[in-house]
Coordinates of C-alpha atoms in Angstrom, one line a residue:
X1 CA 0.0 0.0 0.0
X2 CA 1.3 3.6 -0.9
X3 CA 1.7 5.8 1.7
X4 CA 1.8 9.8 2.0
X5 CA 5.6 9.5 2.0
X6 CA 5.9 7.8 -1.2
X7 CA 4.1 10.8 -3.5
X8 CA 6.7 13.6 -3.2
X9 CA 9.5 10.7 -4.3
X10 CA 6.9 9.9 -7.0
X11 CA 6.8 13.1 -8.2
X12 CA 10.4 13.8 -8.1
X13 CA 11.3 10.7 -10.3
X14 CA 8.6 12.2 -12.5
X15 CA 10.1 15.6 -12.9
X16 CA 13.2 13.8 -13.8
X17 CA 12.4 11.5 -16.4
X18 CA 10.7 14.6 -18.5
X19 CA 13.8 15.8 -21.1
X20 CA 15.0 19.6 -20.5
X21 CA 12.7 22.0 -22.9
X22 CA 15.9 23.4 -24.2
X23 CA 17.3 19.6 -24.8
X24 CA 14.2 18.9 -26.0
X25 CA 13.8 21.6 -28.7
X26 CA 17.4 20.9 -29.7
X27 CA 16.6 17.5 -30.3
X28 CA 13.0 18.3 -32.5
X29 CA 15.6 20.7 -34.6
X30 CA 18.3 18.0 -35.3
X31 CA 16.4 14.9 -36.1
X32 CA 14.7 17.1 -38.9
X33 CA 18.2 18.3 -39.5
X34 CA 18.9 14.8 -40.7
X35 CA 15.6 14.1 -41.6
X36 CA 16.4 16.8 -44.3
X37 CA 19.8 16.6 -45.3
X38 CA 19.9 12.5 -45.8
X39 CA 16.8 13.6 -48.3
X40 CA 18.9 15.8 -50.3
X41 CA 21.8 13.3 -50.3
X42 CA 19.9 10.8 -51.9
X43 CA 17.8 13.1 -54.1
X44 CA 21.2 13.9 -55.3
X45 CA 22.3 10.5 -56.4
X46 CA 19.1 9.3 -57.5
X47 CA 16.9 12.3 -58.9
X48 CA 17.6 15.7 -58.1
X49 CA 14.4 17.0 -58.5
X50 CA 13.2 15.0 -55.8
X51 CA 14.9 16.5 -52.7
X52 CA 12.1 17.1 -50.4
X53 CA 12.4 20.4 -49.6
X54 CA 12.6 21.5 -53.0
X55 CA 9.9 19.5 -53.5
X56 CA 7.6 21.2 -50.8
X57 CA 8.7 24.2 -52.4
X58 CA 8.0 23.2 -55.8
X59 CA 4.4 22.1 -54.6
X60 CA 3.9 25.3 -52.7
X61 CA 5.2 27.4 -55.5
X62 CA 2.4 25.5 -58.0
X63 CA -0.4 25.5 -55.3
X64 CA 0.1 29.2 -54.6
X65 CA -2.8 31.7 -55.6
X66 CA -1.8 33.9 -58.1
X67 CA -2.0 37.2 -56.4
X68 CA 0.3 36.3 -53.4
X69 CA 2.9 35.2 -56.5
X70 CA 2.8 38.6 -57.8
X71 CA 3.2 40.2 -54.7
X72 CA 6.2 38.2 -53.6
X73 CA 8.0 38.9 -57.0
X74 CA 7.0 42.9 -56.6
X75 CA 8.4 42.8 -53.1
X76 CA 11.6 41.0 -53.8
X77 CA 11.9 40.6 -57.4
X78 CA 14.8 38.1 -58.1
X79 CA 15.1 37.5 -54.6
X80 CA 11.8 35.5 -54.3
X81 CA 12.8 31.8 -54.2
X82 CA 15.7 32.6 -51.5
X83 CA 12.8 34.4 -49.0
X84 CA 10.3 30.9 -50.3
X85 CA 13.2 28.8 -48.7
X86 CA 14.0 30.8 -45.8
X87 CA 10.6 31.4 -44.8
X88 CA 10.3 27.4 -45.4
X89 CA 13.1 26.5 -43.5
X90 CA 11.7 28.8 -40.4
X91 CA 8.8 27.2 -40.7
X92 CA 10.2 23.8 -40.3
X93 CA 12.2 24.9 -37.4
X94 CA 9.6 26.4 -35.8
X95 CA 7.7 22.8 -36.4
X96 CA 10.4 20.8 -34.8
X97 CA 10.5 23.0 -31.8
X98 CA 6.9 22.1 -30.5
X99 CA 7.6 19.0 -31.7
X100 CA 10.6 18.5 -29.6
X101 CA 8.9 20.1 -27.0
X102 CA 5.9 18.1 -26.9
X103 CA 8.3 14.9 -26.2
X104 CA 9.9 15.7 -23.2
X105 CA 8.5 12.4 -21.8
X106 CA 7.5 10.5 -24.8
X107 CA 9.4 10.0 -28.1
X108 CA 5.7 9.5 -29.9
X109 CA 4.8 13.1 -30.3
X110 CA 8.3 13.5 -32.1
X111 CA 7.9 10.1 -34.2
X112 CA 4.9 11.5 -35.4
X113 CA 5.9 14.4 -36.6
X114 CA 8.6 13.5 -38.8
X115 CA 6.4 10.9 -40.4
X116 CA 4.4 13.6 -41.2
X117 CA 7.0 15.7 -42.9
X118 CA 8.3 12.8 -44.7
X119 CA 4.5 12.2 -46.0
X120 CA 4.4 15.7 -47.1
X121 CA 7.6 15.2 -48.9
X122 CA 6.3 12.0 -50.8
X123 CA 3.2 13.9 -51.5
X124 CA 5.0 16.7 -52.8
X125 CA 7.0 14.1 -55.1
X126 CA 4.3 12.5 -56.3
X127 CA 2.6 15.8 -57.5
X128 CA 5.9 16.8 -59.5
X129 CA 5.3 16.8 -63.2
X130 CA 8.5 14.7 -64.0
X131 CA 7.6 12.2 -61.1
X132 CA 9.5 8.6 -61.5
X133 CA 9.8 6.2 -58.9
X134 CA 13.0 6.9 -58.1
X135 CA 11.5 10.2 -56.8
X136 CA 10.1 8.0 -53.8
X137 CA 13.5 7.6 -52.1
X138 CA 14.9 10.7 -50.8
X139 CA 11.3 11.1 -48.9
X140 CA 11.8 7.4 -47.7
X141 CA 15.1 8.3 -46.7
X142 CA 14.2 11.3 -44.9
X143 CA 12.1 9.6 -42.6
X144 CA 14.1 6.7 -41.7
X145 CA 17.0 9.1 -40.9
X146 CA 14.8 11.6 -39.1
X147 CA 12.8 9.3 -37.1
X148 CA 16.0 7.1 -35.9
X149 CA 17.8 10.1 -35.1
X150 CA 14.9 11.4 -32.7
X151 CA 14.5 7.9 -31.2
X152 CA 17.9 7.6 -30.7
X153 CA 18.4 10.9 -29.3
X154 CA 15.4 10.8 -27.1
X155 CA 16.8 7.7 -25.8
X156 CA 19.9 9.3 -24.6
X157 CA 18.7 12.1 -23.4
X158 CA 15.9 10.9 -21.1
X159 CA 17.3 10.7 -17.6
X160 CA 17.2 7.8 -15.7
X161 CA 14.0 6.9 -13.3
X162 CA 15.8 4.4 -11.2
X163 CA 15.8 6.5 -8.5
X164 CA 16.8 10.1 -6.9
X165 CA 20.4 8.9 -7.0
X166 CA 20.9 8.5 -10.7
X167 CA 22.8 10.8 -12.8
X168 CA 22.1 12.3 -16.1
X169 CA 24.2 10.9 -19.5
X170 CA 25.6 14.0 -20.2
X171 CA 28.7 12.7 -22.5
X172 CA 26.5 10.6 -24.1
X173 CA 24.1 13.2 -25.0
X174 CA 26.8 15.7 -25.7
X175 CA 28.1 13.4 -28.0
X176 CA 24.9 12.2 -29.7
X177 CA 23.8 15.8 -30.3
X178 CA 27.3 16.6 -32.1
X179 CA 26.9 13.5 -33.7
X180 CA 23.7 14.8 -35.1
X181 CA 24.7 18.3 -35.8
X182 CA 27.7 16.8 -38.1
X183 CA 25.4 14.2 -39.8
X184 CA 22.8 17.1 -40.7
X185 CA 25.7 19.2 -41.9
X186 CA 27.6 16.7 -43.6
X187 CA 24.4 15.2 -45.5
X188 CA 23.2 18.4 -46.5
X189 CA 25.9 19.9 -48.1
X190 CA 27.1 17.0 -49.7
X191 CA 24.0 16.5 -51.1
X192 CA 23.7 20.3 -52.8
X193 CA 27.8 19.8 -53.4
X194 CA 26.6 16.6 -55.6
X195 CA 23.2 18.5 -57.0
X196 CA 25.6 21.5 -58.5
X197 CA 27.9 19.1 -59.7
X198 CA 25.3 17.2 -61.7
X199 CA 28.1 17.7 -65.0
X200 CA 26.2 21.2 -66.5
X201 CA 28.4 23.6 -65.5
X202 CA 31.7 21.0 -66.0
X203 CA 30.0 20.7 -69.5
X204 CA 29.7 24.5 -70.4
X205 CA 32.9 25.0 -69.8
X206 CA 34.0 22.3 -72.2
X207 CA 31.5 23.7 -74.7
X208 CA 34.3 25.8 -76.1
X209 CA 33.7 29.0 -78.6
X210 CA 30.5 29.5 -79.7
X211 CA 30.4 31.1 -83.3
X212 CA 27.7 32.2 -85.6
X213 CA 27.5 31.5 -89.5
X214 CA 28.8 35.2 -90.2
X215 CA 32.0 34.6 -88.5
X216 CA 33.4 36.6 -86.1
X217 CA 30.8 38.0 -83.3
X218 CA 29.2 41.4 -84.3
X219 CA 30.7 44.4 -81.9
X220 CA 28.3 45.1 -79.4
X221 CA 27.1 48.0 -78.2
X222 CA 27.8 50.4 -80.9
X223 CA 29.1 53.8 -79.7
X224 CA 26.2 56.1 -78.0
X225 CA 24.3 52.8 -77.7
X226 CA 23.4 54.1 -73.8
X227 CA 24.0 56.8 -71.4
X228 CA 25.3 55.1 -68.8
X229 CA 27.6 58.2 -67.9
X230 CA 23.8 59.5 -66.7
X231 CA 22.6 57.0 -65.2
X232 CA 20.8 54.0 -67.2
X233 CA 21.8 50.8 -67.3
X234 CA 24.5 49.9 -69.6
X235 CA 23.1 48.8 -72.9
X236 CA 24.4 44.6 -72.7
X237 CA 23.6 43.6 -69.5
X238 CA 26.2 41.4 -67.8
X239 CA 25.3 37.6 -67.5
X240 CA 26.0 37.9 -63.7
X241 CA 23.2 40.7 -63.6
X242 CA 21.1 39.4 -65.6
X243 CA 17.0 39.2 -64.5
X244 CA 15.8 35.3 -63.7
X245 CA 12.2 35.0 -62.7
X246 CA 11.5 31.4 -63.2
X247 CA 9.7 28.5 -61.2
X248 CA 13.0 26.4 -60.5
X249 CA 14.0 25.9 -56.7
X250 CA 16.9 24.2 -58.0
X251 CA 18.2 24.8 -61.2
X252 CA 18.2 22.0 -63.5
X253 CA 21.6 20.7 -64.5
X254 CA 21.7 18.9 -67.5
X255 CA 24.8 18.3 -69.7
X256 CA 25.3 19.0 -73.4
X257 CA 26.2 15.0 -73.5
X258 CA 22.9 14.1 -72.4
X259 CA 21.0 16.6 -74.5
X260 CA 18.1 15.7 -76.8
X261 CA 15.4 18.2 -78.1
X262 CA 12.9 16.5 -79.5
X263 CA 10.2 18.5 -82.5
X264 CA 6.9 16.9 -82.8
X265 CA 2.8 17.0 -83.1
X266 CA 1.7 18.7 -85.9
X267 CA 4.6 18.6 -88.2
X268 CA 5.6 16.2 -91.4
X269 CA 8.8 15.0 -89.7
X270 CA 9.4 14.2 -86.5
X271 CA 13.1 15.5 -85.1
X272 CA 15.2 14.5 -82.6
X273 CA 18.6 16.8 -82.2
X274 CA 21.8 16.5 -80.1
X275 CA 23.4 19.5 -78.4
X276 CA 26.3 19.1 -81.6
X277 CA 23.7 18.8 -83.8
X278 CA 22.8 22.0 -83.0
X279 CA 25.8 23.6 -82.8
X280 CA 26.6 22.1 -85.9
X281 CA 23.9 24.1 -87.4
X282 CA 23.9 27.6 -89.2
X283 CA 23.7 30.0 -86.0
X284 CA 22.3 33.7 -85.8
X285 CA 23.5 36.1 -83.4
X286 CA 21.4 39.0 -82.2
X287 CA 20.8 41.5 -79.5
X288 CA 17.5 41.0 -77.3
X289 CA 15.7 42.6 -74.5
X290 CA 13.5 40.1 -72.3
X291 CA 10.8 41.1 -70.3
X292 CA 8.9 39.8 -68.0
X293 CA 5.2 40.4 -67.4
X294 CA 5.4 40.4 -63.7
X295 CA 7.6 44.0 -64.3
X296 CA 5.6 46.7 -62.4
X297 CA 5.5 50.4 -64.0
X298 CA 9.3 51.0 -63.7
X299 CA 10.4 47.7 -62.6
X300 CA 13.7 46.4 -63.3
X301 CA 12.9 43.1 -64.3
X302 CA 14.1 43.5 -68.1
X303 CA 17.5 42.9 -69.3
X304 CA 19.1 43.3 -72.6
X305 CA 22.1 40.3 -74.0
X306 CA 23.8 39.4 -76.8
X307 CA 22.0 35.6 -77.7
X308 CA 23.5 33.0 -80.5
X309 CA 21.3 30.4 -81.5
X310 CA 19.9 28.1 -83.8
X311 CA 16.7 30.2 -86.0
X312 CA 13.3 28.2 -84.8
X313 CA 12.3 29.1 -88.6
X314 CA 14.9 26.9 -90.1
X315 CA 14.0 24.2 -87.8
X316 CA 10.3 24.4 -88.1
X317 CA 11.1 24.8 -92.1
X318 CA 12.6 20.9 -91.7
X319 CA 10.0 19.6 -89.6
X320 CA 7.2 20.8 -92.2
X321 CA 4.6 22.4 -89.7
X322 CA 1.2 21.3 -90.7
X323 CA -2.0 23.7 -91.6
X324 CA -3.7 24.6 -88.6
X325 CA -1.2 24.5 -86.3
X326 CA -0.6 27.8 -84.3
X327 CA 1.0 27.0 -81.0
X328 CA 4.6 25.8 -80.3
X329 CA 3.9 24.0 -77.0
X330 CA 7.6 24.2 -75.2
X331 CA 8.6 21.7 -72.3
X332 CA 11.4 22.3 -69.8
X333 CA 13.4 19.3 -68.6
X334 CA 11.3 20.3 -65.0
X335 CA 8.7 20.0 -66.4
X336 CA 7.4 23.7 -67.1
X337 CA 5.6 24.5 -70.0
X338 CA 5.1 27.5 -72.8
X339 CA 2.9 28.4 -75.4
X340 CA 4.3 30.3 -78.2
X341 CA 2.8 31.5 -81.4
X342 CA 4.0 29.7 -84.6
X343 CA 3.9 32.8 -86.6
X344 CA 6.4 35.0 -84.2
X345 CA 8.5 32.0 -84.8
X346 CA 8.5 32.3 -88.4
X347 CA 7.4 36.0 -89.1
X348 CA 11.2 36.8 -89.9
X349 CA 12.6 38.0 -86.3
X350 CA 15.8 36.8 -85.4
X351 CA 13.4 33.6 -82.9
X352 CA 15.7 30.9 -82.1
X353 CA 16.7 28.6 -79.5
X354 CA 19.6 29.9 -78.3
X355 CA 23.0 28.5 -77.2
X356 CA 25.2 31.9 -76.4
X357 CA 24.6 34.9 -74.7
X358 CA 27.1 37.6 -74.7
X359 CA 29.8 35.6 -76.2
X360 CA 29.6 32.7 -73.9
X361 CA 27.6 29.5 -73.8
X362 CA 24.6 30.0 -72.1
X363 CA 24.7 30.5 -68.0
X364 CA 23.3 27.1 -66.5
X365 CA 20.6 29.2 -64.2
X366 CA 20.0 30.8 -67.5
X367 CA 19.2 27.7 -69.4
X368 CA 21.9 25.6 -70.5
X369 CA 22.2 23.9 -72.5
X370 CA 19.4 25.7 -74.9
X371 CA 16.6 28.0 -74.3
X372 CA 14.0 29.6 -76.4
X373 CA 13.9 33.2 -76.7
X374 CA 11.3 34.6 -79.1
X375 CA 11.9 39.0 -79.7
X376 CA 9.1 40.9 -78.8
X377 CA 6.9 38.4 -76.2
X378 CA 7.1 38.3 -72.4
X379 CA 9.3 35.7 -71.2
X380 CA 6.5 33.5 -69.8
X381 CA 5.1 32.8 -73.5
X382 CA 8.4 32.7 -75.3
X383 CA 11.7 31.8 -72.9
X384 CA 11.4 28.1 -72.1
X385 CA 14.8 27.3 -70.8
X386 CA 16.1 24.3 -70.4
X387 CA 14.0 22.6 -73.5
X388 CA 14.1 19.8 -73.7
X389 CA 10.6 19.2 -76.4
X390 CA 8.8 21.5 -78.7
X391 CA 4.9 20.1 -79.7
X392 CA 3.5 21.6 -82.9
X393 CA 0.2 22.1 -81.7
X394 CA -2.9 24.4 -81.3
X395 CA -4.3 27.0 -78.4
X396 CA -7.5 25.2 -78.4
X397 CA -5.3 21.9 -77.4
X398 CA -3.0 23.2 -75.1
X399 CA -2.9 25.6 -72.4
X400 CA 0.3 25.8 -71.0
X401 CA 1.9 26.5 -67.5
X402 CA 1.1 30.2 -66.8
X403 CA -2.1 30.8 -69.1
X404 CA -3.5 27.6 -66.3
X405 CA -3.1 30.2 -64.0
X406 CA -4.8 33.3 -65.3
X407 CA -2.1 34.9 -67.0
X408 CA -2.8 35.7 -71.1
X409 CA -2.4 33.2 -73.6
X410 CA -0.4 35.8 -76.2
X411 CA 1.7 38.5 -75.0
X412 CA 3.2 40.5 -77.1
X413 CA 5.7 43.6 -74.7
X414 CA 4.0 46.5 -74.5
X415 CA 5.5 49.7 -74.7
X416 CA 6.8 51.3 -71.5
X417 CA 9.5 53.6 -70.2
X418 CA 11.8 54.0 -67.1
X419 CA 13.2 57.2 -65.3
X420 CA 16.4 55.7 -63.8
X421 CA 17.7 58.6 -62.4
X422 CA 17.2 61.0 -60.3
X423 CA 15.7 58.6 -58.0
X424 CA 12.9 59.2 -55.8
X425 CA 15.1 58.3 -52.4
X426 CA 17.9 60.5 -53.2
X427 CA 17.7 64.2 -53.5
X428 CA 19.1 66.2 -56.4
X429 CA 20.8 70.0 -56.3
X430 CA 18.3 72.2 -57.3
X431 CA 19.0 73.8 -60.6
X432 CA 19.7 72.4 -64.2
X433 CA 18.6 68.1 -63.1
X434 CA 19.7 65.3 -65.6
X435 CA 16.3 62.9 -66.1
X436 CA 17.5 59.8 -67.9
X437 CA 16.0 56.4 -68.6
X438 CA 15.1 53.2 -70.5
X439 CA 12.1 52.6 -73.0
X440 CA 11.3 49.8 -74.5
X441 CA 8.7 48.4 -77.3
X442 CA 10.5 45.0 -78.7
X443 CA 10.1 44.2 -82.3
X444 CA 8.4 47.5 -82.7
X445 CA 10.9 50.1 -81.7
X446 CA 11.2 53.7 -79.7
X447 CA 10.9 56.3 -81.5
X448 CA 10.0 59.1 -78.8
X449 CA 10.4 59.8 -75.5
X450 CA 8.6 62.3 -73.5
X451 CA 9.5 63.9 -69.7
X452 CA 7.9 66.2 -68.0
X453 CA 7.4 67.5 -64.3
X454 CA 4.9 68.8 -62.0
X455 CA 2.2 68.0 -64.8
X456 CA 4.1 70.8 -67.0
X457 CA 4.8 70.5 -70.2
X458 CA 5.9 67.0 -71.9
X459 CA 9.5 67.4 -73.2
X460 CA 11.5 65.5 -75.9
X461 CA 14.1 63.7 -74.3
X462 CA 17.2 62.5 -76.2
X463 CA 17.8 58.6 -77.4
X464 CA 20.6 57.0 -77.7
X465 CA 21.5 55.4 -81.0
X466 CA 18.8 53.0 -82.4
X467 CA 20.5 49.4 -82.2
X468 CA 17.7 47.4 -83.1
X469 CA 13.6 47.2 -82.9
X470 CA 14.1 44.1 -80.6
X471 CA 16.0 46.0 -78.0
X472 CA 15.3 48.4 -75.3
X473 CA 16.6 52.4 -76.0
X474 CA 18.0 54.6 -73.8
X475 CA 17.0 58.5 -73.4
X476 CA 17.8 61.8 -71.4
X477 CA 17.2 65.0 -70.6
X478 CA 17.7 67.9 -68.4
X479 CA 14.7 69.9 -66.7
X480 CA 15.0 73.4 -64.3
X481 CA 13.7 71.8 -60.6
X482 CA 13.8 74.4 -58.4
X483 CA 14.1 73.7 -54.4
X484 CA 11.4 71.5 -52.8
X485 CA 9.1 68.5 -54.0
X486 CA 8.9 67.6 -57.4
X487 CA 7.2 65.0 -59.6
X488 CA 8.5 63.1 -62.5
X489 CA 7.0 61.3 -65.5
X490 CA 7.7 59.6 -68.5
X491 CA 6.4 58.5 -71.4
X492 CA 7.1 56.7 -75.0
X493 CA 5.8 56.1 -78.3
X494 CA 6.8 53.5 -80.4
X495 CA 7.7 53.2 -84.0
X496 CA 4.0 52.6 -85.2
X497 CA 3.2 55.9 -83.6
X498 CA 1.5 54.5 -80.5
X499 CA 2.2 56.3 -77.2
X500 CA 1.7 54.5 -73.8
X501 CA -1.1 54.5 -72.2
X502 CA -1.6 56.8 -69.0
X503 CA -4.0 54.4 -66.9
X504 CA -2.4 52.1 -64.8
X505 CA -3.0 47.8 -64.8
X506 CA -2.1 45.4 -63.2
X507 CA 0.5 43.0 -64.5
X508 CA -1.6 40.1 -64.6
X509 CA -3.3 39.0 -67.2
X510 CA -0.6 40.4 -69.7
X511 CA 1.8 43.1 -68.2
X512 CA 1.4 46.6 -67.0
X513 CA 0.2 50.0 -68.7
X514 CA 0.9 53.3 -67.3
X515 CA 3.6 56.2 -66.8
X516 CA 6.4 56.0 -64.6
X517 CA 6.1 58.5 -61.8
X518 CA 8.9 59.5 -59.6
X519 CA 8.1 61.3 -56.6
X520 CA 11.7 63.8 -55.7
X521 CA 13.0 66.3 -53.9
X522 CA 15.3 69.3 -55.2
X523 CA 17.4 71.1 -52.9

């Protein structure tokens, strides 16, 4: 029989068996640690795609409601999958906290919350668009790792109940915890050291020279090409700074050994082409500006490079495109699709699938080994990288990645212009002011640019030499601010004699209208 002396000892032996909350949370954190890196590790020698936290972001990015898309890329522009996966990974700390937590006396609470994660992950694989059953392990993996990590931890890190005389393991659990830590470091990076070294940057730097059918490259920019000297952007932008708005977590890497395009649907002959076999071909080089539709009213995501490529009207031309079909239907080896119209592919502009860009084969994050880019559409219609398959088909048959999700099914750039400087955070000497700029209206051209301030007069701005319709053109000007607040605005016409609208849209369904206004101050 129990008497009134046993309960305090009962409740001391009690107190001890229950795991430290800090311990605890340390040991929720680590078990998903190596929950997560063994995932990559094995996504990394059996399908990159398939790493579970890229997955979950992959799934996330495709489940996410349009709006709250365009509102991440506004806020943080090319920055948006790096605040996805740190938001992610605070989430999932924040997860294994309470879950640690939860088992200071009982593993279960724990168990059952990396099972859950590693279900997540397997759904997340299974929903992928290039899913194969070899996308099942890393998620497998994951939670065999994570959940024998938190057992194990949990088991040396539970004091002992044998009585108020027992000491706590406290080398062992130093040890186990380090052991832990190392295994989650170790596993993780190795498996994004093995992802990045999947052979596609190894293989562009083997590519070598890349050369089009005129010879030696053309000499770009031409002199007075931009007026950098006041402010814009310099006409070629550098690879390095070059825009990426795309839906890959983790860029593809695929080899120029392992390429294969294929050309099919409605067409008289199917094709099937090599990387060399591309090369091999008769190449065009030309300058482009890309744009995306998600650019707000004096956004910088648009960018201006030197591309060599293969014309997509030679290879159509071989193929034999049937009557009837208006749609190039574009897949990415990830899976991400475009629709493209047939005739911008064969109206004459230099359209192609490109293998250079400023005089070097294409950057991996920027598509290698070959991307499309069409002048004169928004990149979402027109700049599948990474293809890996072009379907001849129609827009009644296929609606592809983006126009699923409200955006426009054609999308031709529409004209717009940029003040670049003076900028609306920094204050200029009152006085004589430089205003200087981009516009851009690809494959129709600038041919005006207008300034004006306070809602004065509009005022013909200088351009800088005309390059090409398909690129963007630089202007400036000076205007008399005198001290205080000031507003700025610009607008352009293109070569058909079309100004830009004034009234302001959204991006969505296909890109913004309205004048770029630039609130200063002049002192």
């Amino acid at each position: 029989m129990s008497t009134d002396s046993d309960r305090p000892s009962r409740t001391v032996v009690s107190d001890r068996a229950a795991i430290p909350t800090p311990l605890a949370a340390a040991i929720g954190v680590l078990a998903v640690g190596v929950a997560l890196g063994f995932g990559d590790l094995v996504a990394a020698l059996a399908a990159p795609p398939s790493s579970p936290f890229l997955a979950v972001g992959d799934q996330f990015i495709r489940l996410t409601p349009e709006p709250l898309k365009q509102f991440a890329i506004s806020a943080f522009g090319t920055y948006d999958k790096q605040v996805l996966l740190g938001s992610m990974a605070v989430v999932i700390v924040l997860v294994a906290v309470i879950g640690g937590v939860l088992s200071r006396r009982s593993p279960l609470p724990g168990i059952v919350l990396v099972v859950v994660l590693g279900l997540v992950g397997a759904s997340s694989t299974l929903a992928s668009p290039t899913f194969t059953a070899a996308y099942l392990l890393p998620p497998l993996a994951a939670l065999l790792g994570g959940v024998a990590t938190f057992v194990g931890l949990h088991r040396l890190a539970r004091p002992s109940s044998d009585g108020p005389g027992a000491r706590d393991p406290r080398r062992r659990v130093a040890l186990g915890l380090g052991a832990a830590l190392v295994g989650a470091g170790v596993t993780g990076v190795l498996g994004r050291v093995l992802a990045a070294a999947g052979g596609a940057e190894a293989s562009r730097s083997a590519v070598g020279p890349l050369r089009s059918s005129a010879g030696q490259p053309a000499t770009f920019p031409p002199p007075g090409a931009d007026f950098a000297a006041s402010g814009t952007p310099t006409w070629i932008t550098p690879n390095a700074d070059f825009y990426r708005i795309d839906t890959a977590l983790q860029v593809p890497q695929v080899s120029a050994s392992d390429y294969r395009l294929r050309i099919h649907g409605m067409v008289d002959r199917e094709l099937t082409l090599d990387y060399e076999q591309l090369r091999d071909r008769a190449l065009i080089e030309a300058p482009i500006t890309m744009a995306c539709v998600s650019n707000d009213i004096g956004g910088d995501l648009i960018s201006n490079a030197v591309f060599l490529g293969v014309p997509l009207r030679d290879l159509l031309a071989e193929a034999g495109v049937r009557p009837g079909a208006d749609q190039i239907a574009s897949t990415s080896v990830d899976g991400f699709t475009t629709g493209t119209p047939v005739a911008a592919c064969t109206d004459g502009r230099n359209a192609m699938l490109a293998l250079g860009m400023n005089g070097q084969p294409l950057p991996v994050e920027h598509g290698f080994p070959v991307r499309m880019v069409v002048p004169g559409l928004y990149g979402f219609v027109s700049g599948c990288k990474w293809i890996t398959d072009i379907e001849l088909t129609t827009f009644d048959s296929f609606t592809s990645y983006w126009e699923q999700r409200g955006w426009a099914e054609q999308a031709p750039v529409k004209t717009q212009s940029r003040i670049d400087v003076p900028r609306a955070d920094v204050p200029v000497p009152a006085g004589r002011v430089t205003v200087a700029g981009t516009a851009w209206a690809q494959h129709r051209g600038i041919s005006r640019v207008e300034v004006r301030a306070d809602s004065g007069p509009w005022q013909n701005a200088d351009l800088a030499t005309d390059v090409s319709i398909d690129t963007w053109r630089m202007w400036r000007t000076a205007l008399d601010l005198t001290p205080g607040p000031h507003t700025l605005q610009v607008r352009a016409t293109d070569a058909t004699g079309a100004t830009q609208p004034e009234p302001v849209s959204l991006t969505i369904p296909d890109g913004a209208t309205g004048w770029h206004t630039v609130n200063g101050m002049a002192r």
